[in-house]
Short mmCIF file of C-alpha atoms in Angstrom, two decimals:
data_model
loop_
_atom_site.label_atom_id
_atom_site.label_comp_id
_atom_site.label_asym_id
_atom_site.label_seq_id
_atom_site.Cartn_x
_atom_site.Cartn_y
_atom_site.Cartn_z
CA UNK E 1 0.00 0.00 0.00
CA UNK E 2 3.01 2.24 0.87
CA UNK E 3 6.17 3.80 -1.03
CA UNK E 4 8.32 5.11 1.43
CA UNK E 5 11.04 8.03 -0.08
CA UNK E 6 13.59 8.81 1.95
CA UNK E 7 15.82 11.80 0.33
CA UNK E 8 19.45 11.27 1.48
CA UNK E 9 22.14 13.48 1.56
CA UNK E 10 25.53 12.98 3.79
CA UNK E 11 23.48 11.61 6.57
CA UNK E 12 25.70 8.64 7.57
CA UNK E 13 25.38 9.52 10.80
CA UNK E 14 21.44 9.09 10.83
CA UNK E 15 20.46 7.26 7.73
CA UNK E 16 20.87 3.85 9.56
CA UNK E 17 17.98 4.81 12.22
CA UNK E 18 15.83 6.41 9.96
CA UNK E 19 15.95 2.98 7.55
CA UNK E 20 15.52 1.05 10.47
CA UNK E 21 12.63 3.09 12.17
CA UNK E 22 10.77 1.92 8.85
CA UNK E 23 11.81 -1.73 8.72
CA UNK E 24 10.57 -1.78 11.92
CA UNK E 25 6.84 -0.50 11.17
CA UNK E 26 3.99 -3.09 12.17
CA UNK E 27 2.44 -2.41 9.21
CA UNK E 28 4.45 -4.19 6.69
CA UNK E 29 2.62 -3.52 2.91
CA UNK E 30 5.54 -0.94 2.18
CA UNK E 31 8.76 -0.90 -0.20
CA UNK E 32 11.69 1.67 0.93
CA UNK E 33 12.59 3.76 -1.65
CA UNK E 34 15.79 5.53 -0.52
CA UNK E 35 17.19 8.53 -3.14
CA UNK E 36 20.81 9.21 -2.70
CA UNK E 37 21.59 12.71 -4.07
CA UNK E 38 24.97 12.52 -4.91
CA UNK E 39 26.02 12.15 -1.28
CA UNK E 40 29.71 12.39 -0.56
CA UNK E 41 29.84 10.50 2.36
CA UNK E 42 29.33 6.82 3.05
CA UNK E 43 25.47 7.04 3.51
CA UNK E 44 24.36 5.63 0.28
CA UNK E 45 27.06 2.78 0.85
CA UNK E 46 25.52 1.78 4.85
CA UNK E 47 21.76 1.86 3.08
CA UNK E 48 23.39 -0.76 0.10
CA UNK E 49 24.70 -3.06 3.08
CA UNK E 50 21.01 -3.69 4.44
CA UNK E 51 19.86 -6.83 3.50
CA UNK E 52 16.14 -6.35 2.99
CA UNK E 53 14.23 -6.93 -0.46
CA UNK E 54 12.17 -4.32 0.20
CA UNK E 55 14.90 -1.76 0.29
CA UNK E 56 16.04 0.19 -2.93
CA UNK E 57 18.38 2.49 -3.40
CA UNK E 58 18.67 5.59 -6.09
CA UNK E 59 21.45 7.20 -6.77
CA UNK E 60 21.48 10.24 -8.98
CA UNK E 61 24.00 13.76 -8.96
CA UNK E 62 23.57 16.60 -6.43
CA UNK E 63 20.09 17.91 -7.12
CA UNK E 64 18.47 18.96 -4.19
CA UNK E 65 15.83 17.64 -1.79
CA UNK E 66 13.09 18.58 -4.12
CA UNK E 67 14.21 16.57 -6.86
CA UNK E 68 15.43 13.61 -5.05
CA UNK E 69 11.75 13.17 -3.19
CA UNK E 70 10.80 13.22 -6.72
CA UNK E 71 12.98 10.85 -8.07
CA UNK E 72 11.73 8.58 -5.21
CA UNK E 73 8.02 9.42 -5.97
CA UNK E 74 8.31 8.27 -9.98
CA UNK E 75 10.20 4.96 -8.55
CA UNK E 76 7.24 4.11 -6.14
CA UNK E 77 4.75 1.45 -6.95
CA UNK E 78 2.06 2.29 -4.85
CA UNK E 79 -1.16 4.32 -3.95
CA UNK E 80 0.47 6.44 -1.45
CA UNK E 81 3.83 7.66 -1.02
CA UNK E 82 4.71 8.29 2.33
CA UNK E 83 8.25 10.72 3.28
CA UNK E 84 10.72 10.28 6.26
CA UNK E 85 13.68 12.76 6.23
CA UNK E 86 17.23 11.08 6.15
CA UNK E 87 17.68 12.43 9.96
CA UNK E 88 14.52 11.70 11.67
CA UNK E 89 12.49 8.50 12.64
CA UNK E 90 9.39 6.61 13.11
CA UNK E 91 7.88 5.26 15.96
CA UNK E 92 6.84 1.41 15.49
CA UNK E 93 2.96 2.38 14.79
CA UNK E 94 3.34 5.28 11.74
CA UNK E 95 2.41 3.58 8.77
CA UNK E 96 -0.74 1.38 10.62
CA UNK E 97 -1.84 5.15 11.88
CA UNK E 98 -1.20 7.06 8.76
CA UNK E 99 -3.80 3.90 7.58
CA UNK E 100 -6.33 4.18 9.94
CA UNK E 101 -6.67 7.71 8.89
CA UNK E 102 -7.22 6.81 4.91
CA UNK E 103 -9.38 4.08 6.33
CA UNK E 104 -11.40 6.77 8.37
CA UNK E 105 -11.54 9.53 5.45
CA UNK E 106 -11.30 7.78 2.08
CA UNK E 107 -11.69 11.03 -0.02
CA UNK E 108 -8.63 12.64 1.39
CA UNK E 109 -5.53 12.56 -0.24
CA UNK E 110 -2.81 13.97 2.10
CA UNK E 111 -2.50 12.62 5.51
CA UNK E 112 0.14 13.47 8.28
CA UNK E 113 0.30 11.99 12.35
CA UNK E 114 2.16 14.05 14.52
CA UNK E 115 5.69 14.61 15.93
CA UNK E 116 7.83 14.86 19.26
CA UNK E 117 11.07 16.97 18.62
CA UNK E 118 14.07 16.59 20.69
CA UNK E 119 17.62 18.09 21.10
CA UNK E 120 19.54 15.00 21.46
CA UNK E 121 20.02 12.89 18.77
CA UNK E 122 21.20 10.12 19.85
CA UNK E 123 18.00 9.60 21.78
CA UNK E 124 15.09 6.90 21.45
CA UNK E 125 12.12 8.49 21.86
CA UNK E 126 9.27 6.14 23.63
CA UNK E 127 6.15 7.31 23.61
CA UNK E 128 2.49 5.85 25.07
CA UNK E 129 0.46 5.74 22.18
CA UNK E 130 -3.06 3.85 24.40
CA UNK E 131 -4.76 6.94 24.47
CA UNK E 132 -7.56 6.89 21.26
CA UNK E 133 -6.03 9.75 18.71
CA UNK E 134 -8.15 12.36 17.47
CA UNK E 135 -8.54 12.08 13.14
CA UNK E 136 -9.81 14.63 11.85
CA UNK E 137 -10.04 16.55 8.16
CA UNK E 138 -8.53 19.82 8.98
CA UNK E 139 -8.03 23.08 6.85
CA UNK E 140 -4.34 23.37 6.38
CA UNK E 141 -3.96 27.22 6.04
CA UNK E 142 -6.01 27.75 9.20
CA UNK E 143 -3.78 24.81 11.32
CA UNK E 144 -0.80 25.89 9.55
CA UNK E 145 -1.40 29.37 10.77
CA UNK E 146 -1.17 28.07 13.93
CA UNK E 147 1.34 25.76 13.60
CA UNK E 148 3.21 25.98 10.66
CA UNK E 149 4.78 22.25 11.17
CA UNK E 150 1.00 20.93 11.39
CA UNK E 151 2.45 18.32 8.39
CA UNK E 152 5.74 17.92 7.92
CA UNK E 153 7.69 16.03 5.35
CA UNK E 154 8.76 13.56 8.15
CA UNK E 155 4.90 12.59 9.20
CA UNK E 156 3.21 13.03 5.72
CA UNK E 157 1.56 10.69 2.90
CA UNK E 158 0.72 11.86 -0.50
CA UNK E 159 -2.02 9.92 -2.79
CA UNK E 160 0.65 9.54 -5.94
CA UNK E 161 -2.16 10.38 -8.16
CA UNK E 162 -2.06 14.54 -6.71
CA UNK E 163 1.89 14.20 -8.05
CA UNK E 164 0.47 13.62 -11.59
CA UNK E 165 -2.10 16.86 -11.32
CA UNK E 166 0.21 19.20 -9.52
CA UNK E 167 3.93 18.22 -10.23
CA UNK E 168 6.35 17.19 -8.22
CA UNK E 169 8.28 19.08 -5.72
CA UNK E 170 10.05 22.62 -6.55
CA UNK E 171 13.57 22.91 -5.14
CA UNK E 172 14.29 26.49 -3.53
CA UNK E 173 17.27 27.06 -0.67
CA UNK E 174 14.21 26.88 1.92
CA UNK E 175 10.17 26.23 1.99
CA UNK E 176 10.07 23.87 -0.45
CA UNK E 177 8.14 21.32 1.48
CA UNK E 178 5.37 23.98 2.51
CA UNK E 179 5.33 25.21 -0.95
CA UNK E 180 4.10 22.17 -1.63
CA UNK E 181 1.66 21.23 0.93
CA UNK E 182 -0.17 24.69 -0.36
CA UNK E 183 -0.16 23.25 -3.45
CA UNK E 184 -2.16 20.18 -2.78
CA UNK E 185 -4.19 21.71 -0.04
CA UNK E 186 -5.42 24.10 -2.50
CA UNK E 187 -6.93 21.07 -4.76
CA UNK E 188 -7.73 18.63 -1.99
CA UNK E 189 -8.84 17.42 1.24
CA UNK E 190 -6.36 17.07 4.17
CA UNK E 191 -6.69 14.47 7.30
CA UNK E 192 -4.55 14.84 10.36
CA UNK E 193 -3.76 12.31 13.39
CA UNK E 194 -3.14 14.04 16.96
CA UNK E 195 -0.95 10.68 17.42
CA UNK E 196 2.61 10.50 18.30
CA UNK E 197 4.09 8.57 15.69
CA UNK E 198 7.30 10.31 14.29
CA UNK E 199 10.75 11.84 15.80
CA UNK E 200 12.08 15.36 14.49
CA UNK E 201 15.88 15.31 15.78
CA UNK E 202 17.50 18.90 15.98
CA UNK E 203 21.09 19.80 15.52
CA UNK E 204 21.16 17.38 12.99
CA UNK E 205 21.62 20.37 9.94
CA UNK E 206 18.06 19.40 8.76
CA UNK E 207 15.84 21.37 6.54
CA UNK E 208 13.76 22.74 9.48
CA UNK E 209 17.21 24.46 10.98
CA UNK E 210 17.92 25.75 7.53
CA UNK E 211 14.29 27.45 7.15
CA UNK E 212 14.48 28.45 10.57
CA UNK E 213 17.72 30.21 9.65
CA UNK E 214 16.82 31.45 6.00
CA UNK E 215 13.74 32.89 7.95
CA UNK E 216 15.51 35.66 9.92
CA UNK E 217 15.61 39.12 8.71
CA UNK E 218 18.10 39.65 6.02
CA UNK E 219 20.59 42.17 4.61
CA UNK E 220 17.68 42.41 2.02
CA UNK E 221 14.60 44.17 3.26
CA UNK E 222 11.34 42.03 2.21
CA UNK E 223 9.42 44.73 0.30
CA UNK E 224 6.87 42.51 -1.96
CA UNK E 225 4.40 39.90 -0.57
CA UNK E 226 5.64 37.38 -3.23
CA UNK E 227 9.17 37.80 -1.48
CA UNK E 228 8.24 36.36 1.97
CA UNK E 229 8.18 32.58 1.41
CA UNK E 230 7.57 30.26 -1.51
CA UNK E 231 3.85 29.06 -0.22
CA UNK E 232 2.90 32.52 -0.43
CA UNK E 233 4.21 33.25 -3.64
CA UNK E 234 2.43 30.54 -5.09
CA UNK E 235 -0.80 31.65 -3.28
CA UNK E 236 -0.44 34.82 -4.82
CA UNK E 237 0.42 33.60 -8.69
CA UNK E 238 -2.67 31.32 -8.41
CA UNK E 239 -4.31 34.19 -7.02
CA UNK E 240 -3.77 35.92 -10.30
CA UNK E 241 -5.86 33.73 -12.24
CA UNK E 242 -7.94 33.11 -9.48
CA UNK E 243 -8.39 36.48 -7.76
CA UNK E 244 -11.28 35.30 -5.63
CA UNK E 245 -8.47 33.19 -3.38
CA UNK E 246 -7.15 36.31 -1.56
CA UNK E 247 -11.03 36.30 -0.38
CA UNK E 248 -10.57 32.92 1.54
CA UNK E 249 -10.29 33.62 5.50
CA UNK E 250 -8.14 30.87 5.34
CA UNK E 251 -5.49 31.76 2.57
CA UNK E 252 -5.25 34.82 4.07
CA UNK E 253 -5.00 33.71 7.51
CA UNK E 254 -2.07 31.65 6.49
CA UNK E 255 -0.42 35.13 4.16
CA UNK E 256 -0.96 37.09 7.25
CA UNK E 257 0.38 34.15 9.77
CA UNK E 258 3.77 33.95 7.64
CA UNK E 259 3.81 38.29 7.90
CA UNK E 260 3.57 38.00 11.68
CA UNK E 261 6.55 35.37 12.15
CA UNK E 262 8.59 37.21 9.72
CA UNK E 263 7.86 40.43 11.95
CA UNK E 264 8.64 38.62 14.79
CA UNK E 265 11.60 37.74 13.69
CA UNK E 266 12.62 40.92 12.55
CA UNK E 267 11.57 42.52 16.10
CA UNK E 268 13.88 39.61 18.17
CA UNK E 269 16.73 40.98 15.46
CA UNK E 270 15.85 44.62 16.15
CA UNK E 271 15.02 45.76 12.76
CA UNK E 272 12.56 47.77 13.37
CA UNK E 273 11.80 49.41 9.86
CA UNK E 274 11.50 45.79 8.42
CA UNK E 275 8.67 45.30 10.77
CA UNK E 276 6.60 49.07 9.42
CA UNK E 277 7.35 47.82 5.93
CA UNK E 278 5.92 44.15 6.81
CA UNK E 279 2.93 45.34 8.77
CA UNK E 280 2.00 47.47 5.56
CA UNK E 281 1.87 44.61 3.30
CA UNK E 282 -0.47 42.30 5.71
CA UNK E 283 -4.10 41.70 3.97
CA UNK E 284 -7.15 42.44 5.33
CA UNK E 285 -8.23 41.25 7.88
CA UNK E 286 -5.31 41.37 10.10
CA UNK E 287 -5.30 39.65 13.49
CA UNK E 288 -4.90 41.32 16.57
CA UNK E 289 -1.28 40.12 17.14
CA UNK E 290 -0.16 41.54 13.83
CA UNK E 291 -2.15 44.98 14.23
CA UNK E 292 -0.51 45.38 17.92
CA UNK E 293 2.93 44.64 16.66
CA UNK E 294 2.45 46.96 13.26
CA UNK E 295 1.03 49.69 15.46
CA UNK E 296 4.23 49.41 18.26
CA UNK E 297 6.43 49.65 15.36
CA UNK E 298 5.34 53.08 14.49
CA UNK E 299 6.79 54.44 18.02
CA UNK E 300 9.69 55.53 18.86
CA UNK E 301 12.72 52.27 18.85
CA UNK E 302 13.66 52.44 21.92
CA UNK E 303 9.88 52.07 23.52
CA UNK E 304 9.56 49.00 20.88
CA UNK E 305 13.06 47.47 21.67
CA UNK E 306 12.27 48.07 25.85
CA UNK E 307 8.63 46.16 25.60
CA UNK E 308 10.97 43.48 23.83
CA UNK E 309 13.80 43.56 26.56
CA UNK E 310 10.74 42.83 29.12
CA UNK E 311 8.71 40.24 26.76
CA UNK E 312 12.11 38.00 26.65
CA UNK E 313 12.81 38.24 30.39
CA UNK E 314 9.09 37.54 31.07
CA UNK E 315 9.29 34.37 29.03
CA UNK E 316 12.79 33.34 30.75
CA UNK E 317 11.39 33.47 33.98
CA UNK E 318 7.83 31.55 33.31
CA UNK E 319 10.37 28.67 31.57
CA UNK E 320 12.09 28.01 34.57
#
């Protein structure tokens, strides 16, 4: 029932959990599709040493992350095609929850569980998984306002028949994976699982750490909407066909959520004209959060950068 595509790139380090995490799953209709993309290190070589029949490995030159999922997705030989990232894991139960929720909602044709992060990677993450998990169909722009990691390309499954009607995955420096859960949530229905069944490992140079990186302010002031992220730029070029999309809550719920981290961001780096010029290109209607933060901006720096001083202490303290 399952392809599983795991992109790989100079992960020798990890690759060996994340293979095993799968060969491990209690649900066992799967193949492992594993896309080496022109790694330099021995990580293709440790996945070649495993000897399981249903493990394949694909090499192909330095591409990207984008490319190599697709690679793995044009490989696969079944209905759904489910992603692990090179440096994270499953717990035992993904695949048999990421079915019950295509079981539950047979229309839907992206699915995602949920995920525990941790700090230390050499960790095994055990979690109790008796409690009855909440599967829903979920609007992704309104949860991803929320939470932008609501799916992730470490807990998701894609129908392979939305590849063939919206392409494959893009390949920019950052956002490539949300670009493309916009994509299909635009055309199609979205379940989600409140269970446990996936590990995101930081400090492991993932593509999480790089967004959160790329996501900081800039030398390069963002002055166009279409500049902020790749999910809104493509929400914005389909709006120009479209132009009734900008007049979904929920599109611009999400637009307005990706303004407000970005000037949130820009406040913790004290630029405080990037946050003015962000504020003014927020769509209507702005939340609260957004119009407080615009309007602050507009006062003198030193008031803004005090109330920031006092926010961070604030949230040092209650974290104790």
């Amino acid at each position: 029932m399952f392809s599983v595509v795991i992109p790989l790139y100079n992960k020798e380090q990890y690759i060996c959990r994340a293979v095993d995490s799968v060969l491990n799953q209690t649900y066992e209709q799967f193949e492992l599709i594993v896309v080496d993309d022109g790694s330099t290190d021995r990580s293709a070589e440790l996945v070649e040493n495993i000897k399981d029949d249903r493990v394949r490995v694909i090499r192909q030159d330095n591409q990207g992350e984008g490319p190599a999922r697709n690679s793995g997705v044009l490989a696969a030989s079944n209905h759904w095609v489910a992603f692990l990232d090179a440096d994270d894991a499953w717990l035992p139960d993904h695949l048999r929850e990421i079915s019950n929720i295509i079981n539950r909602f047979d229309k839907v044709a992206m699915v995602s569980t949920s995920c525990i992060e941790t700090n230390d990677s050499s960790k095994k993450v055990n979690i109790d998984n008796n409690l009855d998990a909440n599967i829903r169909v979920i609007n992704y722009f309104i949860e991803a306002a929320k939470d932008i990691g609501i799916v992730n390309s470490t807990s998701v499954a894609i129908k392979k028949e939305v590849f063939e009607e919206v392409g494959g995955f893009s390949n920019f420096r950052a956002g490539t994976d949300l670009e493309y859960w916009a994509r299909v949530a635009l055309k199609y229905s979205v379940a989600k699982s409140n269970r446990i069944t996936c590990c995101y490992y930081r400090n492991t140079g993932g593509v999480m750490e790089e967004l959160s990186r790329i996501s900081h302010p800039t030398e390069h002031m963002i002055q166009r909407l279409n500049d902020l992220s790749p999910s809104v730029s493509y929400l914005l070029s389909v709006a120009k066909k479209q132009p009734n999309i900008l007049k979904r809550h929920d599109v611009v719920t999400y637009i307005n959520s990706r303004l407000y981290s970005a000037m949130r961001q820009s406040l913790y780096a004290k630029h405080i004209e990037e946050i003015r010029m962000l504020y003014a290109l927020c769509l209507k209607p702005s939340s609260l959060n957004m119009h407080l933060l615009g309007s602050a901006a507009k006062l003198h720096p030193a008031v803004l950068l005090s109330a920031r001083h006092f926010s961070l202490k604030f949230k040092r303290l209650i974290n104790r």
